[in-house]
Amino acid sequence: MKKILFFSFGAILATVVMTNAIFDNLVEITPPEDLKYLMTSNAAMGVCPDEVLIKKANYDWETYLGFNGDLTWKNSSTLWVNVRQMLKTGNLTAFQKVCRSRDLFYGIFGQALYYQCINIFSLMQYTTDWAVAATYVRMWSHLDFMCNVGYEQLISPGVWNCMVANGTSTACDDAYQQNVNYTNPCPTVQRYMDCKKGYLDGVCGKPNGYYACEDTRLGYGSFCENLRCTVMKK
Ligand SMILES: *[C@@H]1O[C@H](CO)[C@@H](O)[C@H](O)[C@H]1NC(C)=O
Ligand SMILES: *[C@@H]1O[C@H](CO)[C@@H](O)[C@H](O)[C@H]1NC(C)=O
Ligand SMILES: *[C@@H]1O[C@H](CO)[C@@H](O)[C@H](O)[C@H]1NC(C)=O
Ligand SMILES: *[C@@H]1O[C@H](CO)[C@@H](O)[C@H](O)[C@H]1NC(C)=O
């Protein structure tokens, strides 16, 4: 009996994670020790002066969203699951609330400090776990995309539900994992973007693949400078 319960619980968790993937899961499928090659950011931005600022902004943000305030930015994978849970139904009010919370978070830092603090090298001052840092940074770049460039498209009727339900392409993930060379991951990231674009244009219709591609381009563009998404007409 215990064994059966254990396995069904595991299956439910796996399903939740899979069906809530939004646009790209490169952070999740990259070995943690290689994330620094994927997400290197511009050192010229400067580093975050104080973790206290991140803790405060994270706490205020979670309180606004009604999350458990015991979670810190270091619980980034749980936070990202919680955000996706809020968004998964395509509830427009929840979507707008998440975007307002993103504005609140950003506003606590201001532009310069936001970029100085919410990048992988700054966060690595305060943790030894690359996956924790990368997940937090990537969550914010997803939200940045969704709440700005992608907003109008994503709130169009049916689009969000389709993108969430069909967000994962095992074929694109497998091709990335089999071909990526972390000495120079950018060409494989570009191929992953092209793969997801074609896939999502196919299952959700044009131009949704383009939007998924842009989300990925913004997520990894600080390191991979020449990533491109081709605009396609509807
Ligand atoms: C949050 O992260 C801390 C370590 O930073 C860990 O001890 C705690 O169990 C995590 N909480 C949850 C709910 O994942
Ligand atoms: C939509 O989201 C809002 C904000 O989180 C929530 O209050 C409301 O109950 C949700 N509506 C539905 C139908 O789930
Ligand atoms: C997912 O894609 C399929 C086409 O492959 C489509 O029939 C289905 O409606 C999509 N899911 C949602 C929730 O839109
Ligand atoms: C990875 O790329 C580097 C630099 O381009 C190259 O020297 C190395 O041989 C590549 N590794 C593999 C396994 O292809």
PDB file of N, CA and C in Angstrom, residues 58-105:
ATOM      1  N   ASN A  58      12.080  39.975  -2.041  1.00  0.00           N
ATOM      2  CA  ASN A  58      11.446  38.667  -2.197  1.00  0.00           C
ATOM      3  C   ASN A  58      10.295  38.491  -1.201  1.00  0.00           C
ATOM      4  N   TYR A  59      10.541  38.938   0.037  1.00  0.00           N
ATOM      5  CA  TYR A  59       9.513  38.814   1.073  1.00  0.00           C
ATOM      6  C   TYR A  59       8.284  39.647   0.722  1.00  0.00           C
ATOM      7  N   ASP A  60       8.496  40.890   0.312  1.00  0.00           N
ATOM      8  CA  ASP A  60       7.373  41.766  -0.042  1.00  0.00           C
ATOM      9  C   ASP A  60       6.591  41.202  -1.234  1.00  0.00           C
ATOM     10  N   TRP A  61       7.328  40.672  -2.179  1.00  0.00           N
ATOM     11  CA  TRP A  61       6.710  40.094  -3.373  1.00  0.00           C
ATOM     12  C   TRP A  61       5.835  38.887  -3.015  1.00  0.00           C
ATOM     13  N   GLU A  62       6.393  37.990  -2.180  1.00  0.00           N
ATOM     14  CA  GLU A  62       5.638  36.805  -1.766  1.00  0.00           C
ATOM     15  C   GLU A  62       4.411  37.177  -0.968  1.00  0.00           C
ATOM     16  N   THR A  63       4.540  38.165  -0.100  1.00  0.00           N
ATOM     17  CA  THR A  63       3.410  38.596   0.713  1.00  0.00           C
ATOM     18  C   THR A  63       2.304  39.112  -0.196  1.00  0.00           C
ATOM     19  N   TYR A  64       2.692  39.884  -1.198  1.00  0.00           N
ATOM     20  CA  TYR A  64       1.714  40.427  -2.143  1.00  0.00           C
ATOM     21  C   TYR A  64       0.954  39.297  -2.849  1.00  0.00           C
ATOM     22  N   LEU A  65       1.685  38.245  -3.195  1.00  0.00           N
ATOM     23  CA  LEU A  65       1.045  37.131  -3.910  1.00  0.00           C
ATOM     24  C   LEU A  65       0.335  36.152  -2.973  1.00  0.00           C
ATOM     25  N   GLY A  66       0.508  36.343  -1.670  1.00  0.00           N
ATOM     26  CA  GLY A  66      -0.123  35.439  -0.712  1.00  0.00           C
ATOM     27  C   GLY A  66       0.606  34.115  -0.559  1.00  0.00           C
ATOM     28  N   PHE A  67       1.896  34.105  -0.904  1.00  0.00           N
ATOM     29  CA  PHE A  67       2.683  32.883  -0.714  1.00  0.00           C
ATOM     30  C   PHE A  67       3.120  32.789   0.740  1.00  0.00           C
ATOM     31  N   ASN A  68       3.613  31.600   1.069  1.00  0.00           N
ATOM     32  CA  ASN A  68       4.188  31.360   2.387  1.00  0.00           C
ATOM     33  C   ASN A  68       5.475  32.192   2.522  1.00  0.00           C
ATOM     34  N   GLY A  69       5.454  33.176   3.417  1.00  0.00           N
ATOM     35  CA  GLY A  69       6.591  34.090   3.570  1.00  0.00           C
ATOM     36  C   GLY A  69       7.837  33.430   4.138  1.00  0.00           C
ATOM     37  N   ASP A  70       7.747  32.142   4.489  1.00  0.00           N
ATOM     38  CA  ASP A  70       8.930  31.432   4.987  1.00  0.00           C
ATOM     39  C   ASP A  70       9.892  31.082   3.854  1.00  0.00           C
ATOM     40  N   LEU A  71       9.398  31.131   2.642  1.00  0.00           N
ATOM     41  CA  LEU A  71      10.273  30.803   1.516  1.00  0.00           C
ATOM     42  C   LEU A  71      11.174  32.004   1.220  1.00  0.00           C
ATOM     43  N   THR A  72      12.428  31.731   0.968  1.00  0.00           N
ATOM     44  CA  THR A  72      13.335  32.811   0.581  1.00  0.00           C
ATOM     45  C   THR A  72      13.662  32.647  -0.901  1.00  0.00           C
ATOM     46  N   TRP A  73      14.442  33.560  -1.425  1.00  0.00           N
ATOM     47  CA  TRP A  73      14.831  33.441  -2.835  1.00  0.00           C
ATOM     48  C   TRP A  73      15.568  32.134  -3.079  1.00  0.00           C
ATOM     49  N   LYS A  74      16.163  31.555  -2.011  1.00  0.00           N
ATOM     50  CA  LYS A  74      16.886  30.285  -2.179  1.00  0.00           C
ATOM     51  C   LYS A  74      15.954  29.099  -2.389  1.00  0.00           C
ATOM     52  N   ASN A  75      14.667  29.289  -2.125  1.00  0.00           N
ATOM     53  CA  ASN A  75      13.679  28.260  -2.458  1.00  0.00           C
ATOM     54  C   ASN A  75      13.151  28.515  -3.882  1.00  0.00           C
ATOM     55  N   SER A  76      14.040  28.911  -4.759  1.00  0.00           N
ATOM     56  CA  SER A  76      13.600  29.378  -6.072  1.00  0.00           C
ATOM     57  C   SER A  76      12.778  28.357  -6.847  1.00  0.00           C
ATOM     58  N   SER A  77      13.126  27.077  -6.748  1.00  0.00           N
ATOM     59  CA  SER A  77      12.347  26.119  -7.551  1.00  0.00           C
ATOM     60  C   SER A  77      10.926  26.002  -7.012  1.00  0.00           C
ATOM     61  N   THR A  78      10.751  26.078  -5.693  1.00  0.00           N
ATOM     62  CA  THR A  78       9.399  26.068  -5.123  1.00  0.00           C
ATOM     63  C   THR A  78       8.644  27.338  -5.512  1.00  0.00           C
ATOM     64  N   LEU A  79       9.312  28.468  -5.458  1.00  0.00           N
ATOM     65  CA  LEU A  79       8.665  29.729  -5.841  1.00  0.00           C
ATOM     66  C   LEU A  79       8.180  29.672  -7.287  1.00  0.00           C
ATOM     67  N   TRP A  80       9.019  29.139  -8.147  1.00  0.00           N
ATOM     68  CA  TRP A  80       8.666  29.083  -9.572  1.00  0.00           C
ATOM     69  C   TRP A  80       7.491  28.136  -9.797  1.00  0.00           C
ATOM     70  N   VAL A  81       7.460  27.030  -9.056  1.00  0.00           N
ATOM     71  CA  VAL A  81       6.295  26.133  -9.135  1.00  0.00           C
ATOM     72  C   VAL A  81       5.044  26.881  -8.657  1.00  0.00           C
ATOM     73  N   ASN A  82       5.167  27.619  -7.557  1.00  0.00           N
ATOM     74  CA  ASN A  82       4.004  28.345  -7.026  1.00  0.00           C
ATOM     75  C   ASN A  82       3.489  29.391  -8.015  1.00  0.00           C
ATOM     76  N   VAL A  83       4.395  30.095  -8.657  1.00  0.00           N
ATOM     77  CA  VAL A  83       3.985  31.089  -9.650  1.00  0.00           C
ATOM     78  C   VAL A  83       3.265  30.390 -10.800  1.00  0.00           C
ATOM     79  N   ARG A  84       3.829  29.302 -11.270  1.00  0.00           N
ATOM     80  CA  ARG A  84       3.212  28.582 -12.385  1.00  0.00           C
ATOM     81  C   ARG A  84       1.860  28.009 -12.001  1.00  0.00           C
ATOM     82  N   GLN A  85       1.729  27.599 -10.743  1.00  0.00           N
ATOM     83  CA  GLN A  85       0.420  27.115 -10.268  1.00  0.00           C
ATOM     84  C   GLN A  85      -0.625  28.223 -10.377  1.00  0.00           C
ATOM     85  N   MET A  86      -0.238  29.444  -9.999  1.00  0.00           N
ATOM     86  CA  MET A  86      -1.160  30.579 -10.081  1.00  0.00           C
ATOM     87  C   MET A  86      -1.581  30.842 -11.516  1.00  0.00           C
ATOM     88  N   LEU A  87      -0.635  30.624 -12.430  1.00  0.00           N
ATOM     89  CA  LEU A  87      -0.851  31.020 -13.813  1.00  0.00           C
ATOM     90  C   LEU A  87      -1.451  29.929 -14.673  1.00  0.00           C
ATOM     91  N   LYS A  88      -1.422  28.702 -14.177  1.00  0.00           N
ATOM     92  CA  LYS A  88      -1.648  27.591 -15.110  1.00  0.00           C
ATOM     93  C   LYS A  88      -3.040  27.544 -15.705  1.00  0.00           C
ATOM     94  N   THR A  89      -4.042  28.113 -14.993  1.00  0.00           N
ATOM     95  CA  THR A  89      -5.402  28.043 -15.522  1.00  0.00           C
ATOM     96  C   THR A  89      -5.668  29.093 -16.591  1.00  0.00           C
ATOM     97  N   GLY A  90      -4.751  30.016 -16.784  1.00  0.00           N
ATOM     98  CA  GLY A  90      -5.005  31.086 -17.748  1.00  0.00           C
ATOM     99  C   GLY A  90      -5.943  32.143 -17.175  1.00  0.00           C
ATOM    100  N   ASN A  91      -6.104  32.142 -15.848  1.00  0.00           N
ATOM    101  CA  ASN A  91      -6.923  33.137 -15.141  1.00  0.00           C
ATOM    102  C   ASN A  91      -6.283  34.525 -15.322  1.00  0.00           C
ATOM    103  N   LEU A  92      -7.006  35.404 -16.022  1.00  0.00           N
ATOM    104  CA  LEU A  92      -6.436  36.709 -16.370  1.00  0.00           C
ATOM    105  C   LEU A  92      -6.151  37.564 -15.143  1.00  0.00           C
ATOM    106  N   THR A  93      -7.030  37.474 -14.138  1.00  0.00           N
ATOM    107  CA  THR A  93      -6.812  38.247 -12.912  1.00  0.00           C
ATOM    108  C   THR A  93      -5.515  37.820 -12.232  1.00  0.00           C
ATOM    109  N   ALA A  94      -5.290  36.516 -12.200  1.00  0.00           N
ATOM    110  CA  ALA A  94      -4.060  36.001 -11.588  1.00  0.00           C
ATOM    111  C   ALA A  94      -2.841  36.447 -12.401  1.00  0.00           C
ATOM    112  N   PHE A  95      -2.976  36.430 -13.700  1.00  0.00           N
ATOM    113  CA  PHE A  95      -1.892  36.856 -14.590  1.00  0.00           C
ATOM    114  C   PHE A  95      -1.535  38.317 -14.313  1.00  0.00           C
ATOM    115  N   GLN A  96      -2.577  39.143 -14.214  1.00  0.00           N
ATOM    116  CA  GLN A  96      -2.337  40.575 -13.952  1.00  0.00           C
ATOM    117  C   GLN A  96      -1.722  40.784 -12.570  1.00  0.00           C
ATOM    118  N   LYS A  97      -2.163  39.981 -11.623  1.00  0.00           N
ATOM    119  CA  LYS A  97      -1.618  40.108 -10.271  1.00  0.00           C
ATOM    120  C   LYS A  97      -0.135  39.750 -10.246  1.00  0.00           C
ATOM    121  N   VAL A  98       0.216  38.669 -10.936  1.00  0.00           N
ATOM    122  CA  VAL A  98       1.623  38.276 -11.007  1.00  0.00           C
ATOM    123  C   VAL A  98       2.441  39.401 -11.656  1.00  0.00           C
ATOM    124  N   CYS A  99       1.883  40.015 -12.685  1.00  0.00           N
ATOM    125  CA  CYS A  99       2.617  41.098 -13.349  1.00  0.00           C
ATOM    126  C   CYS A  99       2.736  42.330 -12.456  1.00  0.00           C
ATOM    127  N   ARG A 100       1.704  42.627 -11.695  1.00  0.00           N
ATOM    128  CA  ARG A 100       1.833  43.744 -10.743  1.00  0.00           C
ATOM    129  C   ARG A 100       2.886  43.419  -9.686  1.00  0.00           C
ATOM    130  N   SER A 101       2.920  42.162  -9.271  1.00  0.00           N
ATOM    131  CA  SER A 101       3.904  41.766  -8.256  1.00  0.00           C
ATOM    132  C   SER A 101       5.317  41.879  -8.809  1.00  0.00           C
ATOM    133  N   ARG A 102       5.438  41.645 -10.094  1.00  0.00           N
ATOM    134  CA  ARG A 102       6.745  41.762 -10.748  1.00  0.00           C
ATOM    135  C   ARG A 102       7.167  43.246 -10.770  1.00  0.00           C
ATOM    136  N   ASP A 103       6.223  44.128 -11.045  1.00  0.00           N
ATOM    137  CA  ASP A 103       6.522  45.570 -11.018  1.00  0.00           C
ATOM    138  C   ASP A 103       6.942  46.008  -9.613  1.00  0.00           C
ATOM    139  N   LEU A 104       6.250  45.465  -8.628  1.00  0.00           N
ATOM    140  CA  LEU A 104       6.568  45.780  -7.231  1.00  0.00           C
ATOM    141  C   LEU A 104       7.995  45.347  -6.903  1.00  0.00           C
ATOM    142  N   PHE A 105       8.319  44.119  -7.267  1.00  0.00           N
ATOM    143  CA  PHE A 105       9.652  43.566  -7.005  1.00  0.00           C
ATOM    144  C   PHE A 105      10.729  44.416  -7.676  1.00  0.00           C
TER     145      PHE A 105
END
